[in-house]
Structures are given as structure tokens and as C-alpha cells.
Tab-separated table of C-alpha atoms in Angstrom:
chain	number	residue	atom	x	y	z
M	873	UNK	CA	163.796	140.634	124.302
M	874	UNK	CA	161.129	141.652	126.554
M	875	UNK	CA	157.643	141.792	125.044
M	876	UNK	CA	156.138	144.875	123.873
M	877	UNK	CA	152.555	144.915	125.326
M	878	UNK	CA	151.270	147.799	122.947
M	879	UNK	CA	152.996	145.700	120.027
M	880	UNK	CA	149.330	144.270	118.848
M	881	UNK	CA	147.552	147.680	119.463
M	882	UNK	CA	149.855	149.333	116.720
M	883	UNK	CA	147.990	147.907	113.523
M	884	UNK	CA	144.598	148.456	115.152
M	885	UNK	CA	145.290	152.248	115.993
M	886	UNK	CA	147.036	152.981	113.012
M	887	UNK	CA	143.858	151.764	110.943
M	888	UNK	CA	141.812	153.907	113.345
M	889	UNK	CA	143.798	156.511	112.627
M	890	UNK	CA	143.999	156.147	109.189
M	891	UNK	CA	140.343	155.971	108.712
M	892	UNK	CA	139.846	159.491	110.955
M	893	UNK	CA	142.169	160.996	108.373
M	894	UNK	CA	139.989	159.487	105.331
M	895	UNK	CA	136.666	160.939	107.048
M	896	UNK	CA	138.538	164.186	107.818
M	897	UNK	CA	139.367	164.963	104.383
M	898	UNK	CA	135.822	163.625	102.995
M	899	UNK	CA	134.095	165.773	105.452
M	900	UNK	CA	136.126	169.131	104.416
M	901	UNK	CA	135.254	172.295	106.281
M	902	UNK	CA	132.797	170.657	108.303
M	903	UNK	CA	135.568	168.640	109.994
M	904	UNK	CA	136.712	171.430	111.876
M	905	UNK	CA	134.399	170.330	115.382
M	906	UNK	CA	136.387	167.183	115.370
M	907	UNK	CA	139.324	169.038	116.655
M	908	UNK	CA	137.598	170.096	119.868
M	909	UNK	CA	134.253	168.184	120.243
M	910	UNK	CA	134.406	169.428	124.000
M	911	UNK	CA	134.810	172.899	122.773
M	912	UNK	CA	132.153	172.458	120.370
M	913	UNK	CA	129.974	171.629	123.169
M	914	UNK	CA	130.355	174.390	125.730
M	915	UNK	CA	130.332	176.766	122.623
M	916	UNK	CA	127.198	175.714	121.233
M	917	UNK	CA	125.206	174.928	124.584
M	918	UNK	CA	125.449	178.268	126.668
M	919	UNK	CA	124.263	179.728	129.768
M	920	UNK	CA	123.164	182.840	128.831
M	921	UNK	CA	122.820	184.489	132.491
M	922	UNK	CA	125.874	185.938	133.930
M	923	UNK	CA	124.875	185.135	137.354
M	924	UNK	CA	122.343	183.265	139.162
M	925	UNK	CA	118.850	184.311	139.080
M	926	UNK	CA	117.361	185.487	142.110
M	927	UNK	CA	115.010	183.152	143.972
M	928	UNK	CA	112.700	183.893	146.950
M	929	UNK	CA	112.535	181.714	150.077
M	930	UNK	CA	108.828	180.798	149.259
M	931	UNK	CA	109.732	179.605	145.475
M	932	UNK	CA	112.569	177.415	146.876
M	933	UNK	CA	110.287	176.106	149.138
M	934	UNK	CA	107.729	175.221	146.270
M	935	UNK	CA	110.346	174.130	144.116
M	936	UNK	CA	110.987	170.987	146.392
M	937	UNK	CA	107.725	170.268	146.253
M	938	UNK	CA	107.295	169.499	142.748
M	939	UNK	CA	107.291	166.957	140.736
M	940	UNK	CA	109.284	167.876	137.914
M	941	UNK	CA	109.525	166.067	134.012
M	942	UNK	CA	110.976	167.591	130.959
M	943	UNK	CA	110.647	166.415	127.754
M	944	UNK	CA	113.834	167.147	125.714
M	945	UNK	CA	117.736	167.362	126.329
M	946	UNK	CA	120.376	165.769	124.035
M	947	UNK	CA	123.314	165.507	126.056
M	948	UNK	CA	123.783	162.052	124.965
M	949	UNK	CA	124.995	163.819	121.637
M	950	UNK	CA	128.327	165.286	123.632
M	951	UNK	CA	131.129	163.593	124.796
M	952	UNK	CA	130.572	163.950	128.887
M	953	UNK	CA	130.366	161.625	131.674
M	954	UNK	CA	126.702	162.437	132.581
M	955	UNK	CA	127.648	161.019	136.042
M	956	UNK	CA	129.790	163.852	137.299
M	957	UNK	CA	129.329	167.593	137.527
M	958	UNK	CA	130.957	169.204	134.717
M	959	UNK	CA	131.137	173.035	133.702
M	960	UNK	CA	130.106	172.998	130.398
M	961	UNK	CA	126.594	172.141	128.956
M	962	UNK	CA	123.190	172.166	130.587
M	963	UNK	CA	122.612	168.533	132.053
M	964	UNK	CA	124.265	165.955	134.339
M	965	UNK	CA	123.231	163.816	136.931
M	966	UNK	CA	124.423	166.338	139.839
M	967	UNK	CA	122.557	169.524	138.352
M	968	UNK	CA	119.238	167.409	137.791
M	969	UNK	CA	119.263	166.255	140.950
M	970	UNK	CA	120.155	169.746	142.333
M	971	UNK	CA	117.153	171.406	140.311
M	972	UNK	CA	114.853	168.591	141.493
M	973	UNK	CA	113.883	166.863	138.467
M	974	UNK	CA	112.166	163.845	138.631
M	975	UNK	CA	112.223	162.445	134.968
M	976	UNK	CA	114.594	163.841	131.985
M	977	UNK	CA	113.870	162.815	128.486
M	978	UNK	CA	117.115	161.727	126.845
M	979	UNK	CA	116.764	162.302	123.231
M	980	UNK	CA	119.080	160.994	120.414
M	981	UNK	CA	120.425	163.299	117.885
M	982	UNK	CA	121.815	161.471	114.244
M	983	UNK	CA	121.670	164.208	111.675
M	984	UNK	CA	121.776	167.674	111.328
M	985	UNK	CA	122.323	169.567	108.372
M	986	UNK	CA	124.851	171.979	107.138
M	987	UNK	CA	123.413	175.192	107.690
M	988	UNK	CA	120.732	174.428	109.841
M	989	UNK	CA	117.677	177.045	109.855
M	990	UNK	CA	113.932	177.507	110.694
M	991	UNK	CA	112.850	178.087	107.301
M	992	UNK	CA	114.049	175.691	104.442
M	993	UNK	CA	117.124	172.632	105.228
M	994	UNK	CA	117.567	170.654	102.300
M	995	UNK	CA	117.819	166.556	103.272
M	996	UNK	CA	120.861	166.078	101.025
M	997	UNK	CA	122.950	168.844	102.605
M	998	UNK	CA	126.171	168.141	104.285
M	999	UNK	CA	125.707	166.191	107.589
M	1000	UNK	CA	127.041	168.170	111.262
M	1001	UNK	CA	126.736	165.169	113.197
M	1002	UNK	CA	129.250	163.377	111.258
M	1003	UNK	CA	132.298	164.859	112.099
M	1004	UNK	CA	131.327	165.207	115.703
M	1005	UNK	CA	130.718	161.400	115.780
M	1006	UNK	CA	134.267	160.630	113.896
M	1007	UNK	CA	135.990	163.470	116.137
M	1008	UNK	CA	134.599	161.471	119.650
M	1009	UNK	CA	135.957	158.412	117.995
M	1010	UNK	CA	132.082	156.912	118.935
M	1011	UNK	CA	132.295	153.079	117.527
M	1012	UNK	CA	133.316	153.295	113.714
M	1013	UNK	CA	129.709	151.427	112.679
M	1014	UNK	CA	128.225	154.915	113.906
M	1015	UNK	CA	130.335	156.998	111.659
M	1016	UNK	CA	128.097	156.050	108.521
M	1017	UNK	CA	124.595	154.849	109.862
M	1018	UNK	CA	121.874	156.868	111.256
M	1019	UNK	CA	120.582	153.813	113.055
M	1020	UNK	CA	123.870	152.608	114.836
M	1021	UNK	CA	124.483	156.315	115.992
M	1022	UNK	CA	120.839	155.825	117.869
M	1023	UNK	CA	121.697	152.772	119.407
M	1024	UNK	CA	124.958	154.059	120.400
M	1025	UNK	CA	123.684	156.903	122.356
M	1026	UNK	CA	120.920	154.613	123.500
M	1027	UNK	CA	123.663	152.214	124.921
M	1028	UNK	CA	125.448	155.116	126.440
M	1029	UNK	CA	122.478	155.933	128.639
M	1030	UNK	CA	121.556	152.556	129.159
M	1031	UNK	CA	125.834	152.055	130.905
M	1032	UNK	CA	124.578	155.511	132.623
M	1033	UNK	CA	122.064	153.934	134.603
M	1034	UNK	CA	123.698	150.621	135.001
M	1035	UNK	CA	126.670	151.785	136.778
M	1036	UNK	CA	124.588	154.459	138.902
M	1037	UNK	CA	121.881	153.109	139.617
M	1038	UNK	CA	120.920	154.749	142.806
M	1039	UNK	CA	121.216	158.152	140.873
M	1040	UNK	CA	119.218	157.193	137.615
M	1041	UNK	CA	117.401	154.800	136.250
M	1042	UNK	CA	115.491	153.776	132.866
M	1043	UNK	CA	111.579	154.241	132.200
M	1044	UNK	CA	110.377	151.670	129.839
M	1045	UNK	CA	106.941	150.812	131.532
M	1046	UNK	CA	104.041	152.588	133.369
M	1047	UNK	CA	105.337	150.122	135.959
M	1048	UNK	CA	108.867	151.899	135.999
M	1049	UNK	CA	107.346	155.038	136.340
M	1050	UNK	CA	104.824	153.989	139.123
M	1051	UNK	CA	107.929	152.528	140.800
M	1052	UNK	CA	109.934	155.769	140.606
M	1053	UNK	CA	107.397	158.003	141.724
M	1054	UNK	CA	106.590	155.820	144.587
M	1055	UNK	CA	110.289	155.854	145.590
M	1056	UNK	CA	110.562	159.669	145.184
M	1057	UNK	CA	107.935	159.926	147.755
M	1058	UNK	CA	109.929	157.645	149.854
M	1059	UNK	CA	112.779	160.522	149.783
M	1060	UNK	CA	115.089	158.633	147.053
M	1061	UNK	CA	116.975	161.115	144.875
M	1062	UNK	CA	116.787	158.922	141.682
M	1063	UNK	CA	116.067	160.003	138.292
M	1064	UNK	CA	113.896	158.569	135.895
M	1065	UNK	CA	115.505	158.942	132.342
M	1066	UNK	CA	113.297	158.347	129.308
M	1067	UNK	CA	114.645	157.728	125.561
M	1068	UNK	CA	113.887	159.131	122.807
M	1069	UNK	CA	114.912	159.566	118.949
M	1070	UNK	CA	115.108	163.033	117.397
M	1071	UNK	CA	114.032	162.352	113.865
M	1072	UNK	CA	112.817	158.907	112.952
M	1073	UNK	CA	115.446	158.899	110.097
M	1074	UNK	CA	117.379	156.765	112.406
M	1075	UNK	CA	115.092	153.694	111.054
M	1076	UNK	CA	116.538	154.550	107.639
M	1077	UNK	CA	113.633	153.606	105.951
M	1078	UNK	CA	113.011	150.072	107.551
M	1079	UNK	CA	109.767	149.210	109.626
M	1080	UNK	CA	111.806	146.834	111.193
M	1081	UNK	CA	113.870	148.978	113.016
M	1082	UNK	CA	111.320	150.010	115.066
M	1083	UNK	CA	111.154	147.173	117.175
M	1084	UNK	CA	115.154	147.130	117.237
M	1085	UNK	CA	114.802	150.640	118.770
M	1086	UNK	CA	112.063	149.667	121.055
M	1087	UNK	CA	114.063	146.869	122.061
M	1088	UNK	CA	116.954	149.361	123.216
M	1089	UNK	CA	114.972	151.463	125.327
M	1090	UNK	CA	113.243	153.620	123.431
M	1091	UNK	CA	109.763	154.799	124.192
M	1092	UNK	CA	109.459	158.504	122.213
M	1093	UNK	CA	110.071	159.085	118.743
M	1094	UNK	CA	110.153	162.564	117.303
M	1095	UNK	CA	108.975	161.804	113.622
M	1096	UNK	CA	111.288	164.743	111.484
M	1097	UNK	CA	113.812	166.785	112.802
M	1098	UNK	CA	115.213	169.553	110.840
M	1099	UNK	CA	114.783	167.900	107.273
M	1100	UNK	CA	112.625	166.085	105.108
M	1101	UNK	CA	112.876	162.010	105.997
M	1102	UNK	CA	111.349	158.770	104.894
M	1103	UNK	CA	108.276	159.319	107.067
M	1104	UNK	CA	107.251	163.623	105.380
M	1105	UNK	CA	107.795	166.604	105.647
M	1106	UNK	CA	109.632	168.921	108.178
M	1107	UNK	CA	108.514	171.997	109.581
M	1108	UNK	CA	112.054	173.341	108.224
M	1109	UNK	CA	111.997	171.209	105.311
M	1110	UNK	CA	111.517	172.069	101.253
M	1111	UNK	CA	108.179	169.725	100.866
M	1112	UNK	CA	106.253	170.638	103.906
M	1113	UNK	CA	104.475	166.823	102.918
M	1114	UNK	CA	102.453	165.265	105.039
M	1115	UNK	CA	103.127	161.647	106.022
M	1116	UNK	CA	104.379	159.161	103.429
M	1117	UNK	CA	103.161	155.859	103.402
M	1118	UNK	CA	105.869	154.699	105.163
M	1119	UNK	CA	105.186	157.469	107.927
M	1120	UNK	CA	101.592	156.260	108.414
M	1121	UNK	CA	102.815	152.759	108.776
M	1122	UNK	CA	105.532	153.784	111.410
M	1123	UNK	CA	102.936	156.143	113.233
M	1124	UNK	CA	100.485	153.072	113.391
M	1125	UNK	CA	103.194	150.836	114.516
M	1126	UNK	CA	103.897	153.467	117.405
M	1127	UNK	CA	100.291	153.380	118.389
M	1128	UNK	CA	99.757	149.652	118.909
M	1129	UNK	CA	103.274	149.702	120.644
M	1130	UNK	CA	102.653	152.378	123.133
M	1131	UNK	CA	105.237	154.538	121.801
M	1132	UNK	CA	104.832	158.627	122.451
M	1133	UNK	CA	104.816	160.256	119.100
M	1134	UNK	CA	106.390	163.470	118.851
M	1135	UNK	CA	105.801	166.392	116.599
M	1136	UNK	CA	108.104	169.011	117.703
M	1137	UNK	CA	109.892	169.263	113.912
M	1138	UNK	CA	107.045	168.011	112.146
M	1139	UNK	CA	105.326	170.130	109.135
M	1140	UNK	CA	101.644	170.840	109.723
M	1141	UNK	CA	100.783	168.870	106.963
M	1142	UNK	CA	102.295	165.757	109.373
M	1143	UNK	CA	100.807	167.245	112.181
M	1144	UNK	CA	97.016	167.336	110.481
M	1145	UNK	CA	98.066	163.624	109.155
M	1146	UNK	CA	98.871	162.112	112.561
M	1147	UNK	CA	96.045	163.677	114.373
M	1148	UNK	CA	93.989	161.950	111.878
M	1149	UNK	CA	95.077	158.517	112.735
M	1150	UNK	CA	93.113	156.581	115.172
M	1151	UNK	CA	94.892	156.143	118.242
M	1152	UNK	CA	97.256	158.902	117.874
M	1153	UNK	CA	97.987	161.114	120.778
M	1154	UNK	CA	100.921	162.830	120.005
M	1155	UNK	CA	102.688	165.469	121.616
M	1156	UNK	CA	105.266	168.989	120.924
M	1157	UNK	CA	107.886	168.077	123.056
M	1158	UNK	CA	109.636	171.463	122.698
M	1159	UNK	CA	108.083	174.611	120.956
M	1160	UNK	CA	106.796	178.324	122.022
M	1161	UNK	CA	103.801	179.531	121.127
M	1162	UNK	CA	103.219	181.333	117.776
M	1163	UNK	CA	100.791	184.098	118.864
M	1164	UNK	CA	103.080	184.859	121.759
M	1165	UNK	CA	106.356	184.364	119.632
M	1166	UNK	CA	106.028	185.038	116.258
M	1167	UNK	CA	108.676	182.627	114.409
M	1168	UNK	CA	108.762	179.621	112.083
M	1169	UNK	CA	110.314	177.567	114.628
M	1170	UNK	CA	106.550	177.403	116.249
M	1171	UNK	CA	103.709	175.720	114.913
M	1172	UNK	CA	100.383	177.449	114.462
M	1173	UNK	CA	98.210	178.180	117.360
M	1174	UNK	CA	95.365	175.879	115.477
M	1175	UNK	CA	97.374	172.991	114.993
M	1176	UNK	CA	98.812	173.173	119.034
M	1177	UNK	CA	95.405	173.203	119.929
M	1178	UNK	CA	94.451	170.172	118.235
M	1179	UNK	CA	97.576	168.286	119.498
M	1180	UNK	CA	96.257	169.247	122.745
M	1181	UNK	CA	92.563	168.538	121.981
M	1182	UNK	CA	93.833	164.883	121.357
M	1183	UNK	CA	95.658	164.460	124.964
M	1184	UNK	CA	98.841	165.930	123.647
M	1185	UNK	CA	101.188	167.674	126.215
M	1186	UNK	CA	102.773	171.165	124.893
M	1187	UNK	CA	106.324	171.234	125.972
M	1188	UNK	CA	107.735	174.808	126.472
M	1189	UNK	CA	111.071	175.389	125.470
M	1190	UNK	CA	113.600	177.512	127.437
M	1191	UNK	CA	115.397	179.335	124.340
M	1192	UNK	CA	114.884	182.404	122.979
M	1193	UNK	CA	113.983	181.566	119.400
M	1194	UNK	CA	110.650	180.093	120.756
M	1195	UNK	CA	109.980	182.230	123.592
M	1196	UNK	CA	111.347	185.278	122.002
M	1197	UNK	CA	112.988	186.402	125.572
M	1198	UNK	CA	115.746	184.619	126.799
M	1199	UNK	CA	115.058	184.685	130.467
M	1200	UNK	CA	113.101	182.916	132.964
M	1201	UNK	CA	110.239	185.316	132.782
M	1202	UNK	CA	110.357	184.909	128.898
M	1203	UNK	CA	109.758	181.168	129.461
M	1204	UNK	CA	107.322	181.684	132.203
M	1205	UNK	CA	105.254	184.087	129.837
M	1206	UNK	CA	105.118	181.599	127.170
M	1207	UNK	CA	103.919	178.837	129.646
M	1208	UNK	CA	101.129	181.588	130.921
M	1209	UNK	CA	100.252	181.763	126.516
M	1210	UNK	CA	100.043	178.174	126.545
M	1211	UNK	CA	97.762	177.842	129.310
M	1212	UNK	CA	95.717	180.084	127.747
M	1213	UNK	CA	95.772	178.690	124.417
M	1214	UNK	CA	95.267	174.964	125.535
M	1215	UNK	CA	94.524	175.102	129.058
M	1216	UNK	CA	96.497	174.163	132.255
M	1217	UNK	CA	96.373	170.473	131.843
M	1218	UNK	CA	98.084	170.152	128.512
M	1219	UNK	CA	101.341	172.511	129.095
M	1220	UNK	CA	105.032	170.884	129.955
M	1221	UNK	CA	108.448	171.577	130.229
M	1222	UNK	CA	110.525	170.916	126.788
M	1223	UNK	CA	113.693	172.811	127.867
M	1224	UNK	CA	116.108	171.663	124.654
M	1225	UNK	CA	118.951	171.180	126.792
M	1226	UNK	CA	122.222	170.784	125.333
M	1227	UNK	CA	120.253	170.826	122.198
M	1228	UNK	CA	122.992	173.224	120.581
M	1229	UNK	CA	120.937	176.348	122.164
M	1230	UNK	CA	121.597	179.273	124.611
M	1231	UNK	CA	119.170	178.925	127.797
M	1232	UNK	CA	118.973	181.244	130.830
M	1233	UNK	CA	119.706	178.556	133.204
M	1234	UNK	CA	121.306	175.174	133.321
M	1235	UNK	CA	118.956	171.803	135.071
M	1236	UNK	CA	120.085	173.210	138.527
M	1237	UNK	CA	118.938	176.311	137.661
M	1238	UNK	CA	115.323	175.317	137.233
M	1239	UNK	CA	114.233	176.801	140.777
M	1240	UNK	CA	114.706	180.392	138.744
M	1241	UNK	CA	111.154	179.341	136.635
M	1242	UNK	CA	109.269	178.566	139.819
M	1243	UNK	CA	110.408	181.908	140.901
M	1244	UNK	CA	108.781	183.443	137.213
M	1245	UNK	CA	105.631	180.987	137.345
M	1246	UNK	CA	105.000	182.436	140.697
M	1247	UNK	CA	106.212	186.163	139.328
M	1248	UNK	CA	103.510	185.609	136.609
M	1249	UNK	CA	100.346	184.948	139.006
M	1250	UNK	CA	100.000	181.438	138.316
M	1251	UNK	CA	98.703	178.960	141.381
M	1252	UNK	CA	100.985	176.549	143.019
M	1253	UNK	CA	98.553	173.746	141.397
M	1254	UNK	CA	99.140	175.491	137.935
M	1255	UNK	CA	102.765	175.325	138.645
M	1256	UNK	CA	102.680	171.685	139.717
M	1257	UNK	CA	100.508	170.513	136.795
M	1258	UNK	CA	103.325	172.851	134.609
M	1259	UNK	CA	106.522	171.393	135.847
M	1260	UNK	CA	106.055	168.111	135.565
M	1261	UNK	CA	102.214	166.923	136.886
M	1262	UNK	CA	100.897	167.128	133.133
M	1263	UNK	CA	104.131	165.055	131.940
M	1264	UNK	CA	103.629	162.496	134.564
M	1265	UNK	CA	100.124	161.517	133.700
M	1266	UNK	CA	100.415	161.773	130.517
M	1267	UNK	CA	103.393	159.503	130.575
M	1268	UNK	CA	101.106	156.852	132.939
M	1269	UNK	CA	98.377	156.499	130.244
M	1270	UNK	CA	100.305	156.082	127.206
M	1271	UNK	CA	103.597	154.102	128.150
M	1272	UNK	CA	103.139	150.299	127.894
M	1273	UNK	CA	102.117	148.434	130.901
């Protein structure tokens, strides 16, 4: 009798199928996305322009000379090979290269409340990410652990870098960043990838997990996301609280470890508490300017000024909820408003590509923003700062040696 090569695998597959079924039944209506994760990713991350934006020869030439850095993108959440160019979503290595991106922050999303909104979200609301993780058949330990979800996404980025060393490399230190910039100046097209965490609930309330995350490559941590967590209040949470004792402990440890503190979704009280901690130099990775776009997603102008005054970078997002205008011109106007508010040395890019938002261009379409900034009257020096110079300087001054 011939040996069945699949015989040993059947019980394992059956157990996995039963686990998936049980999880779907438990998730109820939220389980719908698991039947088509790729379709969900495409629907939630559209490019809203019907055709490419006009870019002049002068803007295209300037764009090629820029060193570009973006502070926030979420492609690690979605189940696609980032080494290959795809039609869906906003980011992959070929499109980053065509957009002349030198450094991209890749963030890990681990929890998102059902009914997510910019006003008020309950911490205990059912989670949107769990069905997605299960539907993509991510490792079993990540189905029910936020820490393991973050580590799984981190591992995906490491594997991407290991398999494509000429195209992308992880940035963990100033030395890594300096080597990247030197190689790009010599003509190499390698892209730097810096790993970030969107919401420190992935620490699961344990300070020891910060060292685990650092060892996994994390260098940037957003303290909160769309809901209050163990560290403190979210800009979109119910409490509007400041830092908890645990939150203060985490921030102090991040300062000691030379990790980047991100306040993009933090409550005003958390922002004030972080700014009062000695050595803290936070950023706001992806946002808009409240006086230019009056929405609860954008922090009040006075807090944005205070973050910049501590040496932080204000990353301007690319989606209409923070710019009030979903075009390259709208982004450029928000950048101009940010420069007017905090100065040209404190403004950067924070696209939120692949973050369940619609944007007017994907990574390959970035020259449209250079054109829009020229149209806004920014000088080439100002454009070079905003498009990446400021972020690179900040990272060289903040990352561990």
C-alpha cells in the first residue's frame, strides 16, 4: 500500500480548521472580513485619484534629488508580499523605490475597536483585527495575544529584509542610518525600514515586554491608538486621562533606550505629561493641523507647538480626515500650515499609507507632492527638509548609537 504523504498533515489541518471555525463563530458578524482579507485590504486602502497627477519636468528632477522619509505606514497588517508590486494598497518595495523613498517607518497594528471613530471608542469594544489575523492564518499564538501580533508583524519585516538585502534593510541605530545614507549617496537603491508600534497595548501591561520589542527591532512606539490602554488616555478614548504610572514607567524606559515616542493618537493630557518628562523628545508621526483642518483627529495647535519646541517632528498625513482636502494640493496646504505653526525644521511626512484610509497617491506617486509643494511656493530647501531632511536629522539625534 502506497504511503499517503499527506496523512500526517490531516489531523493538523483539521485542528486548524476547527479552530478557525470556532473563532469565526465567536467573532459573529465581525468575521465577514476573514472570507476575503485581500479584498478588505483593497477596499480599505484605495488610491482616490482616477489618474496620475501632473508632475512637471522641474518637479520630477527635484524629486530625484531628495532624501525622502515617511513616518507612518501599516502594510505589515495586510497579507501581501511587499517585495512584489501589487495593484492593491499603497506600499511595497518597488513602489517605494519608484517614489524615491529612502526611509519608511513600518508600524504594527494589533487592535482596532469595532465602530472605530475619531470621537469616542470603548476599550472593551470588539476588536476588528482579530478576525483579520485569523482569516490570514497568521501564527496561532497571534490570534489571541496583542504582543504576539506585534512580534509576528515584526518578523514579517525581518524576513522581507533578509530575503531582499539589496532592496531593504532594517534601521536599528544611528550607524545603520548613516550607512544607509552613504550607500544611497553612492547610487545604491536600498530602502531603510524602521519598525514602529501603533499603540503600546501590545506590551500587555508588562514593562519587560518593552525590552522584548526592542530586541525584535522596534525603535518607535505610539503610546496609544484608538482607545485608552494601560499607559493612558487616547485622543479618541473615553477617559481623556493622562499617563498612568505604568505609562510614565514606559516613557522613562523609552528615553533611556533611545526609542522614539509617538503621540499621534495620544490624549491632550498624555501629550502634556510626556512633555514634562525629562529627556522626552516625542514626535507626532501622522496628523494634520487643527487650525487648517478643524477635526477631532488633529491635536490642538498649542500642543503641536510644544511638541515641536521639544525638538519633535510633526508628520503631516495624506488623507482627507486630517487635511480636509484629499488632493496633493490639500496635503501641501497642510504642510504649509504646519511650517507657519512650528517652523520649517519641525515638519515631516506621515502618510498613513495602508492604514485603512484613502489617499490621492501611493508610494510611487510621491512626485505629485513635490509638485504641489512647489505650487505652494515652498523653496527647494524647505521641500528637502519636509520631504525627509528633518526626519533624518531627528532620527540621527535620537536613535541609539
